[in-house]
Coordinates of C-alpha atoms in Angstrom, one line a residue:
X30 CA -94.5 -152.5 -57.1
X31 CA -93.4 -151.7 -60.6
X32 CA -90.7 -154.0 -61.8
X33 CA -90.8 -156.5 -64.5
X34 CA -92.9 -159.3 -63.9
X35 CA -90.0 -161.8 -64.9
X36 CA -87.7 -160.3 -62.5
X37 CA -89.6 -161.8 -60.3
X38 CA -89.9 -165.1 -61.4
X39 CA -86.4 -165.6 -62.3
X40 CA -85.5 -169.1 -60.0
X41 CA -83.0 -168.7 -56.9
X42 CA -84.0 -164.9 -55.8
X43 CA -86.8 -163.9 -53.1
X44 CA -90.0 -163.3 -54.8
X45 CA -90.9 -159.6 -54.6
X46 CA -93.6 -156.8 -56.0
X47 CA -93.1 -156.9 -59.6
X48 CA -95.5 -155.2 -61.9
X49 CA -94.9 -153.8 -65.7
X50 CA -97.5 -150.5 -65.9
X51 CA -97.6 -149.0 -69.3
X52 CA -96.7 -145.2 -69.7
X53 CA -99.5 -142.8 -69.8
X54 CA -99.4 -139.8 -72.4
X55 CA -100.1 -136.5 -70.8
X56 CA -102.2 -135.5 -73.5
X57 CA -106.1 -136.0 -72.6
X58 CA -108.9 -134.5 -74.1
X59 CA -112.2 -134.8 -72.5
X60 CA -115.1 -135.9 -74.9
X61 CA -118.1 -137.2 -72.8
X62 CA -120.6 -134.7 -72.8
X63 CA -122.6 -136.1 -69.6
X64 CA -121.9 -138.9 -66.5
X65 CA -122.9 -141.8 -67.5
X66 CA -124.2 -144.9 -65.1
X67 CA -123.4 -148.5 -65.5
X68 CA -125.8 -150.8 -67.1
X69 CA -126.8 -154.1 -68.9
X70 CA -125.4 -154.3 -72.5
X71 CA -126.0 -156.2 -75.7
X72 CA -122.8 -157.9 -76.9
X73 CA -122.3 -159.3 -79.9
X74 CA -120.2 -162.3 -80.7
X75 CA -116.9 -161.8 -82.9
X76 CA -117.1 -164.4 -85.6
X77 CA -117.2 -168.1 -84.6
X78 CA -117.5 -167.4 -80.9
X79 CA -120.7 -167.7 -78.4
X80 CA -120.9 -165.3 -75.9
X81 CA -121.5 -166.8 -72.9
X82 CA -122.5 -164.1 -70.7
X83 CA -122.1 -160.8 -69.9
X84 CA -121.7 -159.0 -66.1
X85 CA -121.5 -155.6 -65.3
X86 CA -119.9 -154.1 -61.9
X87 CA -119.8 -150.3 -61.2
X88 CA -116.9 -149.2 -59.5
X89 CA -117.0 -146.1 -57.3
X90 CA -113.9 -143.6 -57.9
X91 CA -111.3 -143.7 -55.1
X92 CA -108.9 -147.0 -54.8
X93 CA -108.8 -150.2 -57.2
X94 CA -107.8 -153.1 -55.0
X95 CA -106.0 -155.6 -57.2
X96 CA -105.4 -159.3 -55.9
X97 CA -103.2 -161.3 -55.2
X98 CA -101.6 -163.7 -58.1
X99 CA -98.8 -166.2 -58.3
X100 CA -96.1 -165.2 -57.8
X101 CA -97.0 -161.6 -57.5
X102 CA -98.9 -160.0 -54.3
X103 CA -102.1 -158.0 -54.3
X104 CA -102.0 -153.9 -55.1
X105 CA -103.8 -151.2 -54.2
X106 CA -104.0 -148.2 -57.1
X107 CA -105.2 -145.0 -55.3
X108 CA -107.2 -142.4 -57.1
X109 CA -109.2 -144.6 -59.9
X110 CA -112.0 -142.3 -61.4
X111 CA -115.4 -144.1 -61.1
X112 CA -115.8 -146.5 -63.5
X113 CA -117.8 -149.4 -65.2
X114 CA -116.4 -153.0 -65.5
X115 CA -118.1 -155.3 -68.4
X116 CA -116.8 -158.5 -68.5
X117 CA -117.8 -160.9 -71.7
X118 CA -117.1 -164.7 -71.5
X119 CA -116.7 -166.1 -75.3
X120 CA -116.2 -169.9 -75.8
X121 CA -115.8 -171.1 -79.2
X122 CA -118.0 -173.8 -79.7
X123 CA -116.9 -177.4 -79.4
X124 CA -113.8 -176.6 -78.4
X125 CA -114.6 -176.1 -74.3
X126 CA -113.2 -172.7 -74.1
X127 CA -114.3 -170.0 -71.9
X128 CA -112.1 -166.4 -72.9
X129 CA -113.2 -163.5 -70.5
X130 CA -112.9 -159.9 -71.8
X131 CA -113.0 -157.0 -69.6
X132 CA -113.7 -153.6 -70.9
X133 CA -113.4 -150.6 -68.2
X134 CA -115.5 -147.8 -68.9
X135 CA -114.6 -144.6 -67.2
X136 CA -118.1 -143.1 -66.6
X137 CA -116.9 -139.2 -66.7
X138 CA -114.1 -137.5 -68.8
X139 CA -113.8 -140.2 -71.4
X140 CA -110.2 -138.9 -73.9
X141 CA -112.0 -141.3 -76.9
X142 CA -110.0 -144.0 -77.1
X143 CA -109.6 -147.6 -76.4
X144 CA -106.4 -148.9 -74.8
X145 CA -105.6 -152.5 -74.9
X146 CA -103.4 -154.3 -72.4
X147 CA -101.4 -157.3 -73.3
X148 CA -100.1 -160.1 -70.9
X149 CA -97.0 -161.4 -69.4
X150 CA -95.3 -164.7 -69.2
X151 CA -98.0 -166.9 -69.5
X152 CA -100.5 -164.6 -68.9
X153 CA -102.6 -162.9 -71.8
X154 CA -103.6 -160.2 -70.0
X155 CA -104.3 -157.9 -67.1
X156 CA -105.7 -158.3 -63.6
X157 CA -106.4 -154.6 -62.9
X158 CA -103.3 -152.7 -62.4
X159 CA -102.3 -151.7 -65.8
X160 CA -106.3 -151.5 -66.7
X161 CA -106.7 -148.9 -63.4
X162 CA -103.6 -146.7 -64.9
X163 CA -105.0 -146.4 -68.2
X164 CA -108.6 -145.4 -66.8
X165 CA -106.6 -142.8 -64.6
X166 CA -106.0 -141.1 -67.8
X167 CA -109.1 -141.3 -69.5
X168 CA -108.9 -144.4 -71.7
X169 CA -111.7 -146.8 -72.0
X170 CA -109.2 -150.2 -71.1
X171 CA -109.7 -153.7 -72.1
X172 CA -107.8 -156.7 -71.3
X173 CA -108.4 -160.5 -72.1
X174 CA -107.3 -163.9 -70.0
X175 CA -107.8 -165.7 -73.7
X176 CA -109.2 -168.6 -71.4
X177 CA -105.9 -169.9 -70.3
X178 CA -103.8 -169.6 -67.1
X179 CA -101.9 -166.8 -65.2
X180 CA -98.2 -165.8 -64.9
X181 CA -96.8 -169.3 -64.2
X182 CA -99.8 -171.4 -64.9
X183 CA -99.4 -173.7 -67.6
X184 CA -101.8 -176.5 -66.1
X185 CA -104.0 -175.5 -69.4
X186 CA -101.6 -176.4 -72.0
X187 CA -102.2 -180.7 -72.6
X188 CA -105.6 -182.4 -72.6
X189 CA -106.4 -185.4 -70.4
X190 CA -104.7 -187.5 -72.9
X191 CA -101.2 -185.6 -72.8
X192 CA -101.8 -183.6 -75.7
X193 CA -101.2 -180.2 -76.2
X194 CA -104.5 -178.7 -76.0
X195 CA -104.5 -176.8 -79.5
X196 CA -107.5 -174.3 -79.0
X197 CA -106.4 -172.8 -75.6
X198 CA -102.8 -172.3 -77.4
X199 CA -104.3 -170.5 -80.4
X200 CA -106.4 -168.3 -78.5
X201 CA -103.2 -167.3 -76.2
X202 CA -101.6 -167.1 -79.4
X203 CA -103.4 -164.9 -81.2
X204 CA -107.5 -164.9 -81.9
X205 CA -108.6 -164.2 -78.4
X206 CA -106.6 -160.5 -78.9
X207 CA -108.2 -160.6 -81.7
X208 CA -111.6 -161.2 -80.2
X209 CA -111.0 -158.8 -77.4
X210 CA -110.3 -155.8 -79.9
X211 CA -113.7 -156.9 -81.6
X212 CA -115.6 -157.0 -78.2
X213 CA -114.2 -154.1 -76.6
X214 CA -114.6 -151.9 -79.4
X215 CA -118.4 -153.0 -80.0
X216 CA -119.1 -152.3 -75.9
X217 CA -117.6 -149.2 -76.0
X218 CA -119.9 -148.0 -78.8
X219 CA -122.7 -149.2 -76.8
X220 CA -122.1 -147.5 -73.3
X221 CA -120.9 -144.5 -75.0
X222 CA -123.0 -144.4 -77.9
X223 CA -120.6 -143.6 -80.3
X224 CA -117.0 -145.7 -81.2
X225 CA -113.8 -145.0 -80.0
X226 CA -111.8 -142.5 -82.4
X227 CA -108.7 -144.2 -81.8
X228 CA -107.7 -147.5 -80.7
X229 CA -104.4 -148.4 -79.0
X230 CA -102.3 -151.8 -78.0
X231 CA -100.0 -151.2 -75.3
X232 CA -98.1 -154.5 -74.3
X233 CA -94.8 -155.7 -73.3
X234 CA -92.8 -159.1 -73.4
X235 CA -95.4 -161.1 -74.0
X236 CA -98.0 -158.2 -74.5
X237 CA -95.5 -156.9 -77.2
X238 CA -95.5 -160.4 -79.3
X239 CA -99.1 -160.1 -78.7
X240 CA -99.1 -156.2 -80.8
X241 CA -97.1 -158.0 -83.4
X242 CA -99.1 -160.4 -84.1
X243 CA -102.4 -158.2 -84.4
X244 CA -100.2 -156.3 -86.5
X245 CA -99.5 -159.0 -88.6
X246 CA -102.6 -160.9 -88.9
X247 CA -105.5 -158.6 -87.9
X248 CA -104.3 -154.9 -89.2
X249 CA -107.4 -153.3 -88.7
X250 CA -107.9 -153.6 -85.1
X251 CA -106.0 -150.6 -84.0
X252 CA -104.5 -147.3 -85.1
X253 CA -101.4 -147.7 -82.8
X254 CA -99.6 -150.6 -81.7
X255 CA -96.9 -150.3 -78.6
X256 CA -95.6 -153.6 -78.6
X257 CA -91.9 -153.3 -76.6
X258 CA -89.4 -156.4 -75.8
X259 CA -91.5 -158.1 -77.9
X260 CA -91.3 -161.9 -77.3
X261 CA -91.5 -162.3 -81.3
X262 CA -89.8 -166.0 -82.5
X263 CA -91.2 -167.2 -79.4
X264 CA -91.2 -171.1 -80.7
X265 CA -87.1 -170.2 -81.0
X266 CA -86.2 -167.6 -78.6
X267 CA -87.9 -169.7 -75.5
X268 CA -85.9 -172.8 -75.9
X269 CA -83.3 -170.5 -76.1
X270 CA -83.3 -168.8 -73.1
X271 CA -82.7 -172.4 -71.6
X272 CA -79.5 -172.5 -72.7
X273 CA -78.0 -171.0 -70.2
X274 CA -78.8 -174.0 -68.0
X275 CA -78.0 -176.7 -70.8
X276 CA -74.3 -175.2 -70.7
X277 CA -74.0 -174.8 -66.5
X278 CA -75.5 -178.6 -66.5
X279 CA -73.1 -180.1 -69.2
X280 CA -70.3 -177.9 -67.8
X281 CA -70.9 -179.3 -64.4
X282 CA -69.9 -175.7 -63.6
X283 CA -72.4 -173.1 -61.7
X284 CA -70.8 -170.1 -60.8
X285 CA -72.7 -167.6 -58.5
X286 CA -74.2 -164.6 -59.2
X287 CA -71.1 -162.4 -57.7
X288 CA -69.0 -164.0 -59.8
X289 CA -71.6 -163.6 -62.8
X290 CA -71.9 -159.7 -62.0
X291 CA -68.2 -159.9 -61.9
X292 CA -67.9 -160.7 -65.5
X293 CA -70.4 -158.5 -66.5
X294 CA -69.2 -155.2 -64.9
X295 CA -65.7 -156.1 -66.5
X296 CA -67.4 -156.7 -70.2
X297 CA -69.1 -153.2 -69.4
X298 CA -66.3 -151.3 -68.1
X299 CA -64.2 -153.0 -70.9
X300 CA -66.8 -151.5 -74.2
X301 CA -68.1 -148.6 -72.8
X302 CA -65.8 -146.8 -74.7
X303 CA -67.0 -148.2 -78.1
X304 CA -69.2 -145.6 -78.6
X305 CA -66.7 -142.8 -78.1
X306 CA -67.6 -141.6 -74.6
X307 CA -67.5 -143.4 -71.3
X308 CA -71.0 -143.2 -70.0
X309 CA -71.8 -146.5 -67.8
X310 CA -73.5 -147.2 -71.0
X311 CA -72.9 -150.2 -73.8
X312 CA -74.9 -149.0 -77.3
X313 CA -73.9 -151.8 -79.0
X314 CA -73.4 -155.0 -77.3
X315 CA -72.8 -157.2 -80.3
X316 CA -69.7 -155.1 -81.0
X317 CA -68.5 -156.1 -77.5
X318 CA -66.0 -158.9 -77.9
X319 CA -64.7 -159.1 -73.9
X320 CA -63.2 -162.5 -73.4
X321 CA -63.9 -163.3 -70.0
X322 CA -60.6 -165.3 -69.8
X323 CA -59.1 -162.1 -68.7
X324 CA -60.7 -163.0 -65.3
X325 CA -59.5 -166.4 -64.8
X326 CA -57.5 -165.9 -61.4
X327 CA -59.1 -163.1 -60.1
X328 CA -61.0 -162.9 -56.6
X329 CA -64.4 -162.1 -55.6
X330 CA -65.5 -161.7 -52.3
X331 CA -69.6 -163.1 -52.3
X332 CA -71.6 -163.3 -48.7
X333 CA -68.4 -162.6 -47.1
X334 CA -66.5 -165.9 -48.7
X335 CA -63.8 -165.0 -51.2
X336 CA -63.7 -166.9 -54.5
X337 CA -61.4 -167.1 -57.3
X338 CA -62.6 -167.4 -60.9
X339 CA -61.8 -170.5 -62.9
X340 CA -60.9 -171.7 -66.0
X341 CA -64.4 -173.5 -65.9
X342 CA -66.2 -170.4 -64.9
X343 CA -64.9 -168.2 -67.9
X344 CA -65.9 -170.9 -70.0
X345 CA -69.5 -171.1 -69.1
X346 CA -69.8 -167.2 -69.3
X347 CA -68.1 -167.5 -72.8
X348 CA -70.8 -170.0 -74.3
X349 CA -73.9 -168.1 -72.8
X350 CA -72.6 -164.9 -74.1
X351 CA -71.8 -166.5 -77.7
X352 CA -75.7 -168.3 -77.4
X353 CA -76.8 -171.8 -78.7
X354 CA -75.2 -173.6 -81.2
X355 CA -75.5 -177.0 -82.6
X356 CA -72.2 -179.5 -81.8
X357 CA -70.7 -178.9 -85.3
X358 CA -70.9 -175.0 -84.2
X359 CA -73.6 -173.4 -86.1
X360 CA -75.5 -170.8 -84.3
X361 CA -79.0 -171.2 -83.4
X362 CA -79.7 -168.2 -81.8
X363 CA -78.1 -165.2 -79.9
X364 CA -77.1 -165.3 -76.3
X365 CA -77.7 -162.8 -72.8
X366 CA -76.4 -159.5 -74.1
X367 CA -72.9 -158.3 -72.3
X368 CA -74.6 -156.0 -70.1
X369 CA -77.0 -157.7 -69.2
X370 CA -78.2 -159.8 -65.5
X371 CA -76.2 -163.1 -66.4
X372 CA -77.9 -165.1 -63.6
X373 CA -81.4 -163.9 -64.5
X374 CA -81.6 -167.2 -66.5
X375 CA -78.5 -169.0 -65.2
X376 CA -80.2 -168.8 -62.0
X377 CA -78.9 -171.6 -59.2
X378 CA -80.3 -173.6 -56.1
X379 CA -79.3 -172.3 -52.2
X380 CA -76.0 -174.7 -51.3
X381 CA -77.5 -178.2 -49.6
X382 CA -76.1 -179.1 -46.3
X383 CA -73.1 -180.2 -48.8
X384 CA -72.7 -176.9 -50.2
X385 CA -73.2 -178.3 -53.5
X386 CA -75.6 -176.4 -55.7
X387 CA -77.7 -177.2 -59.0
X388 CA -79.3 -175.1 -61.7
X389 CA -82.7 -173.4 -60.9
X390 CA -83.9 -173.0 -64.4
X391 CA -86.0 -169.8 -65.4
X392 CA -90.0 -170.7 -65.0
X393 CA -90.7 -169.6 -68.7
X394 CA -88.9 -171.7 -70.8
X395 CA -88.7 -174.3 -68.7
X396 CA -92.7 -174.8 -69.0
X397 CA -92.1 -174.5 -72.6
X398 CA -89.7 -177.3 -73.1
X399 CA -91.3 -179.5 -70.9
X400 CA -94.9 -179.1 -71.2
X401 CA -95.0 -178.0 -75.2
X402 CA -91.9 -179.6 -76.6
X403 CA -91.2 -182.6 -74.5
X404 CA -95.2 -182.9 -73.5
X405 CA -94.1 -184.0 -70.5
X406 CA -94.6 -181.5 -67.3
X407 CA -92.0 -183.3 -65.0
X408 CA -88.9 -184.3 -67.5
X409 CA -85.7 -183.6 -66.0
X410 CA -84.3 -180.9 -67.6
X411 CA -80.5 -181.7 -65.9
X412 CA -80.4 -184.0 -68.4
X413 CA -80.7 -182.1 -71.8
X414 CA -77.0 -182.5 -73.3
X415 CA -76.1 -180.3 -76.0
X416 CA -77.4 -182.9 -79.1
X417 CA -80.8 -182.7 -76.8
X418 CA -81.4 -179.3 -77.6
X419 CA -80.5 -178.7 -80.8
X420 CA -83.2 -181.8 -81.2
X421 CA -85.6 -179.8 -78.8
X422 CA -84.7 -176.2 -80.6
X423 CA -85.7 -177.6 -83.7
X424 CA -88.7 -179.2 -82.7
X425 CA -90.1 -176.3 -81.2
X426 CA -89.4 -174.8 -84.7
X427 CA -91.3 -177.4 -86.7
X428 CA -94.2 -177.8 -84.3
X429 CA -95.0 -174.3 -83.1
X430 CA -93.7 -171.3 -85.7
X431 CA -96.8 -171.3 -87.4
X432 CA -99.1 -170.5 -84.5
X433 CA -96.6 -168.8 -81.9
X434 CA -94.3 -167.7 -84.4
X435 CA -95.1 -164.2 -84.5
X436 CA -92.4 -163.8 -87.2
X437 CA -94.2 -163.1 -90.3
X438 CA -92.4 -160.2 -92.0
X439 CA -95.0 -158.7 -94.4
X440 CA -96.6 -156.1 -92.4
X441 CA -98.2 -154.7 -95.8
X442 CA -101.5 -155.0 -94.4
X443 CA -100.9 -153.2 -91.5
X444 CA -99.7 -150.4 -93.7
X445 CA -101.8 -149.9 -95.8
X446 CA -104.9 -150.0 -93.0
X447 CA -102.6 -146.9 -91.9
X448 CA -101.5 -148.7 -88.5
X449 CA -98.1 -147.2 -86.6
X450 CA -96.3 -149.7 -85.0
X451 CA -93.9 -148.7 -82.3
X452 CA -90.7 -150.6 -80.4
X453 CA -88.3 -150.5 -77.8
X454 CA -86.1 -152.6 -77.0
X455 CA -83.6 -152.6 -74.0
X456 CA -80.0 -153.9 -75.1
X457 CA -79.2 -155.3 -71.7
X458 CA -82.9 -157.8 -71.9
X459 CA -81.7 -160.8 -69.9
X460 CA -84.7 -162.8 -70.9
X461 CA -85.2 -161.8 -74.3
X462 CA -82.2 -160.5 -76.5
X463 CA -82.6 -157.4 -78.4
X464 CA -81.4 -159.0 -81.7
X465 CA -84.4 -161.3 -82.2
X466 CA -86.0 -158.4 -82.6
X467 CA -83.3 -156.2 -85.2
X468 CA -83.0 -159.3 -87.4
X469 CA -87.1 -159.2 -87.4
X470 CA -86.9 -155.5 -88.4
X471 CA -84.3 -156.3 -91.1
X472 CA -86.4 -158.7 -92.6
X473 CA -89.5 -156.8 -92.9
X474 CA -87.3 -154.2 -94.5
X475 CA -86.5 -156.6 -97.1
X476 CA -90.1 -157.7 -97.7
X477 CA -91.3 -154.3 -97.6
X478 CA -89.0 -152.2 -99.8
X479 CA -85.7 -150.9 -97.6
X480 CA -85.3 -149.3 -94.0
X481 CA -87.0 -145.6 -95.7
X482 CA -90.3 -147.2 -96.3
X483 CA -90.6 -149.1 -93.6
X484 CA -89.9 -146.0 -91.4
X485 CA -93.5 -144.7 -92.7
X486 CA -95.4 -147.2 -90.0
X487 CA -93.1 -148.9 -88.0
X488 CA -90.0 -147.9 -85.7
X489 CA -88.1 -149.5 -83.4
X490 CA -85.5 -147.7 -80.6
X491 CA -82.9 -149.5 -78.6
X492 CA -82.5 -148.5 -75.2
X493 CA -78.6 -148.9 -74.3
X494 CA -78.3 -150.6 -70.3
X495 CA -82.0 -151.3 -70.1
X496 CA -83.1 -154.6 -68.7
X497 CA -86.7 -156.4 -69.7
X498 CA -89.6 -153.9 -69.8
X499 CA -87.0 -151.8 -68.1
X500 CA -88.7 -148.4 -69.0
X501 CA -91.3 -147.0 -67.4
X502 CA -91.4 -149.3 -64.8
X503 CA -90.5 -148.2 -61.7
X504 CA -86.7 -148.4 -61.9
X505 CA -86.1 -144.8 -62.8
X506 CA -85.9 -145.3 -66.3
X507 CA -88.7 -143.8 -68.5
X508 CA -90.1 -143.1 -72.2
X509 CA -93.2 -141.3 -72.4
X510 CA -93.8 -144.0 -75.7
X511 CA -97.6 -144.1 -75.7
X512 CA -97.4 -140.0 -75.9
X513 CA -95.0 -140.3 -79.0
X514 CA -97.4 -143.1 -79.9
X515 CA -100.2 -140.9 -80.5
X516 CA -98.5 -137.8 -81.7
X517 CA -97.7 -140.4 -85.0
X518 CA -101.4 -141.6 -85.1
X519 CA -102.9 -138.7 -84.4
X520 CA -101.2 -135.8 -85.8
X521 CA -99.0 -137.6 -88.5
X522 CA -95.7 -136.7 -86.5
X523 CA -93.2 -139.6 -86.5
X524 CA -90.9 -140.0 -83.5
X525 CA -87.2 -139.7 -84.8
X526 CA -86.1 -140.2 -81.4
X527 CA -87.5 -141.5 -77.9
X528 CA -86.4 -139.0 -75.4
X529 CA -85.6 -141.3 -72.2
X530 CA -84.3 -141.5 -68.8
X531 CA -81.7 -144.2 -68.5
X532 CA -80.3 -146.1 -65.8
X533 CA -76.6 -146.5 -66.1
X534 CA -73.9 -148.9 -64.7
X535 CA -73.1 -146.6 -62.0
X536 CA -77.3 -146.4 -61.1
X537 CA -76.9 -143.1 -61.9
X538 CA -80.0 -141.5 -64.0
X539 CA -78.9 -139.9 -67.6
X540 CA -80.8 -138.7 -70.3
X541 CA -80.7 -140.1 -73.7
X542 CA -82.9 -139.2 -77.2
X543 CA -83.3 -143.4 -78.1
X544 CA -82.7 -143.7 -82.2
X545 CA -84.9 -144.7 -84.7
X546 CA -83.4 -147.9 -85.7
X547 CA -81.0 -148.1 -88.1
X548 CA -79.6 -144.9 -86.8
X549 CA -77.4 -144.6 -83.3
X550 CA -76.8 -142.4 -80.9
X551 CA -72.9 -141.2 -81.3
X552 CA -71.1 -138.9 -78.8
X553 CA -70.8 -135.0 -80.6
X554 CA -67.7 -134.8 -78.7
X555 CA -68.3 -132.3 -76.5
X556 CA -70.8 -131.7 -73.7
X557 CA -71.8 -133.5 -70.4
X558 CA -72.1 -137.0 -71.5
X559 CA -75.0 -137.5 -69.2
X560 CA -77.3 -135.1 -71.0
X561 CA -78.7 -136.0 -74.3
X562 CA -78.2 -133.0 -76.2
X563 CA -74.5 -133.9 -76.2
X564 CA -75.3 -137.1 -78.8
X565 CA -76.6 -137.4 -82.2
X566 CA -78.3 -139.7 -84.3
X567 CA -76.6 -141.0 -86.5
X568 CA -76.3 -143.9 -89.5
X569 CA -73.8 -146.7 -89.0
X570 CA -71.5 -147.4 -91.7
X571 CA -71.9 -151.1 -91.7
X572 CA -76.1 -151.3 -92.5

């Protein structure tokens, strides 16, 4: 139940359980002096919002049944203290919005803080897993739907007339978070009679653009942002991730996912090394320069039919490792990390009676490009050549930075209101590559005075091998990242390293202290190289 959400959604693979839960801190501290009961509450609207209305449901302790929604199945989350669920409906008015917040109260052993939980995909927030983990361990929780759809559900995005409905984007964009900090905060003070001492984001993927952007343009709404994968340069990065598609259709080439995982254990096998110690591990995978030529010739065996790798195969990895560029060769933006699950987003149809198969595009950026950019929900996306989306890349540029952006590097603001912002980052993301997110860090480093000073409020950690969200969610990989979190915000400690539980190639489990970014982790030389203590941190010559 707790994969990535995208996993799921990627086109051409069964859909299965697929949940990201955020990482619960071990550290709880019990501050409600009595049980509380649920009841009515006075809620005031953030600035230039009505509240519509306002319900209140008690929930007995014991198990939080969560339903069903596309494309992911109901859940069940055992062992839910008894809490108190206030939902507030905000429209903005004239615009025909209707944004619900939910705030969940725990009515006994309240730690005194808020926890906020972003969305996925499409989704701005929560349906009651993530909210029912974080009341497990004492947080009051608050998510918000931002009056738009779920996961896949884009139906909201253009008016009766075809156009892109502008409020519903802005409030997934960025005010309803805003608004739900607002609300949640001013209904916790109410149930508990007293505010929250500390307020936390916790978000991934699209949750993590969302702590970025409340980072950058509302820094007083919490003490400590989590925001990991971020989906930051989303008007970029999400025509982007089309690409792979774009090249498999202009190729006329679709090779199949053994003969992508082919490539990709090569590439792996070929830079482990890079880092001084073979470990099933690649820690840099822009140094990685495999040409996947070397395979042209070679067989692979897939469902029990043997294939051999062609000319036109190698040539299709080659230009969705390198990423999109325009025809005259300029680069628009990076490509799937070496390392990373190549068919994630060069997914492909079942053969047809024929055997032939097409490309199955990934449901995310498709909906972009064709709902957003092209405004229209049904184009054929087979037919985008390679001038077409250098056209459609830098449309989505012109029309949607601004509000979806989420790219703005002066976090001054943020610092100075004394928020911590904390990253990570897996290096093998197949749906969002790592180095949107570096070449964001290095340009808030150049707005804000250098790597050291930036340091003060906002790291970022790289997680070699990991795959979207791929910590702390289910897979055997882990970060306790909320704990180190509030160790910063709450006792002025900053994380120099993420200790973490990584998967490697070989699915074996190894141990790893995650660098504060510039900094790397290098092989001492010595020592079991699946224990972390036999690595160090340190700077790399070329930053």
């Amino acid at each position: 139940m707790r994969r990535t959400l995208l996993t799921v959604l990627a086109a051409g693979v069964p859909l299965a359980a697929a949940l990201w839960v955020p990482t619960a801190s071990a550290e709880t501290a019990n501050t409600a002096s009595a049980p509380l009961g649920c009841r009515s509450l006075p809620v005031k609207a953030p600035a230039g919002t009505k509240v519509e209305s306002v319900t209140v449901v008690s929930h007995a302790a014991g198990t939080v049944d969560v339903p069903p929604v596309t494309p992911l199945p109901g859940a069940q989350i055992p062992d839910v203290p008894a809490f108190c669920d206030v939902t507030v409906t905000l429209t903005h008015p004239g615009q025909g919005d209707h944004a619900k917040v939910r705030v969940w109260l725990p009515l006994n052993n309240w730690n005194g803080r808020l926890q906020t939980i972003g969305g996925q995909a499409y989704a701005a927030g929560d349906y009651g897993v993530s909210l029912a983990a974080a009341v497990k361990n004492g947080y009051a929780a608050a998510t918000t739907d931002a009056g738009v759809g779920t996961y896949i559900d884009t139906s909201w995005a253009l008016t009766g007339e075809g156009k892109v409905d502008r409020a519903l984007l802005k409030n997934f964009a960025s005010r309803s978070e805003h608004e739900a900090a607002v609300v949640a905060k001013d209904v916790i003070d109410g149930f508990y009679s007293r505010p929250a001492s500390y307020a936390y984001f916790n978000g991934c993927s699209t949750g993590g653009r969302q702590g970025y952007m409340e980072a950058q343009r509302y820094p007083d709404d919490y003490d400590g942002i989590l925001a990991n994968a971020p989906a930051i340069n989303w008007d970029e990065f999400e025509v982007a991730t089309l690409w792979p598609q774009v090249v498999m259709n202009n190729e006329k080439t679709y090779p199949t996912s053994c003969e992508f995982k082919t490539f990709t254990d090569a590439a792996v096998k070929a830079c482990d090394p890079l880092d001084g110690v073979k470990d099933g591990l690649v820690n840099d995978p822009a140094r990685c320069d495999f040409d996947p030529r070397r395979l042209i010739g070679t067989k692979v065996v897939c469902d029990g039919k043997e294939l051999t790798i062609t000319a036109a195969d190698a040539a299709v990895v080659r230009k969705i490792w390198d990423g999109p560029r325009t025809a005259s060769g300029k680069k628009l933006w990076s490509g799937v990390p070496i390392g990373a699950d190549l068919s994630a987003l060069a997914g492909v149809t079942p053969p047809d009676a024929n055997g032939n198969v097409k490309g199955a595009p990934f449901p995310v950026p498709a909906a972009w490009v064709q709902t957003w950019v092209q405004k229209q929900p049904s184009s054929d996306l087979t037919k985008i050549t390679y001038s077409d989306f250098t056209r459609l890349f830098k449309q989505s540029e012109a029309e949607y930075d601004k509000i979806i952006g989420t790219d703005d590097p002066d976090l001054s603001a943020f610092r100075k209101s004394g928020g911590k912002l904390l990253s990570w980052h897996g290096q093998a993301d197949q749906y969002i590559p790592a180095q949107g997110t570096v070449k964001y860090r290095k340009q808030v480093e150049q707005e804000l005075g250098g790597a050291k000073k930036v340091n003060d409020f906002y790291r970022l950690f790289l997680a070699p091998g990991t795959a979207h969200c791929g910590l702390n969610n289910g897979s055997g990989a882990a970060a306790d990242d909320l704990g180190a979190l509030r160790t910063w915000v709450e006792k002025g400690k900053a994380p120099r390293t993420l200790p973490a539980t990584l998967i490697n190639a070989d699915g074996k489990s190894v141990t790893r202290d995650l660098c504060s970014y510039p900094s790397v982790s290098r092989y001492d030389g010595h020592g079991d190289p699946a224990v972390a203590s036999s690595f160090r941190c340190v700077l790399p010559s070329r930053h």
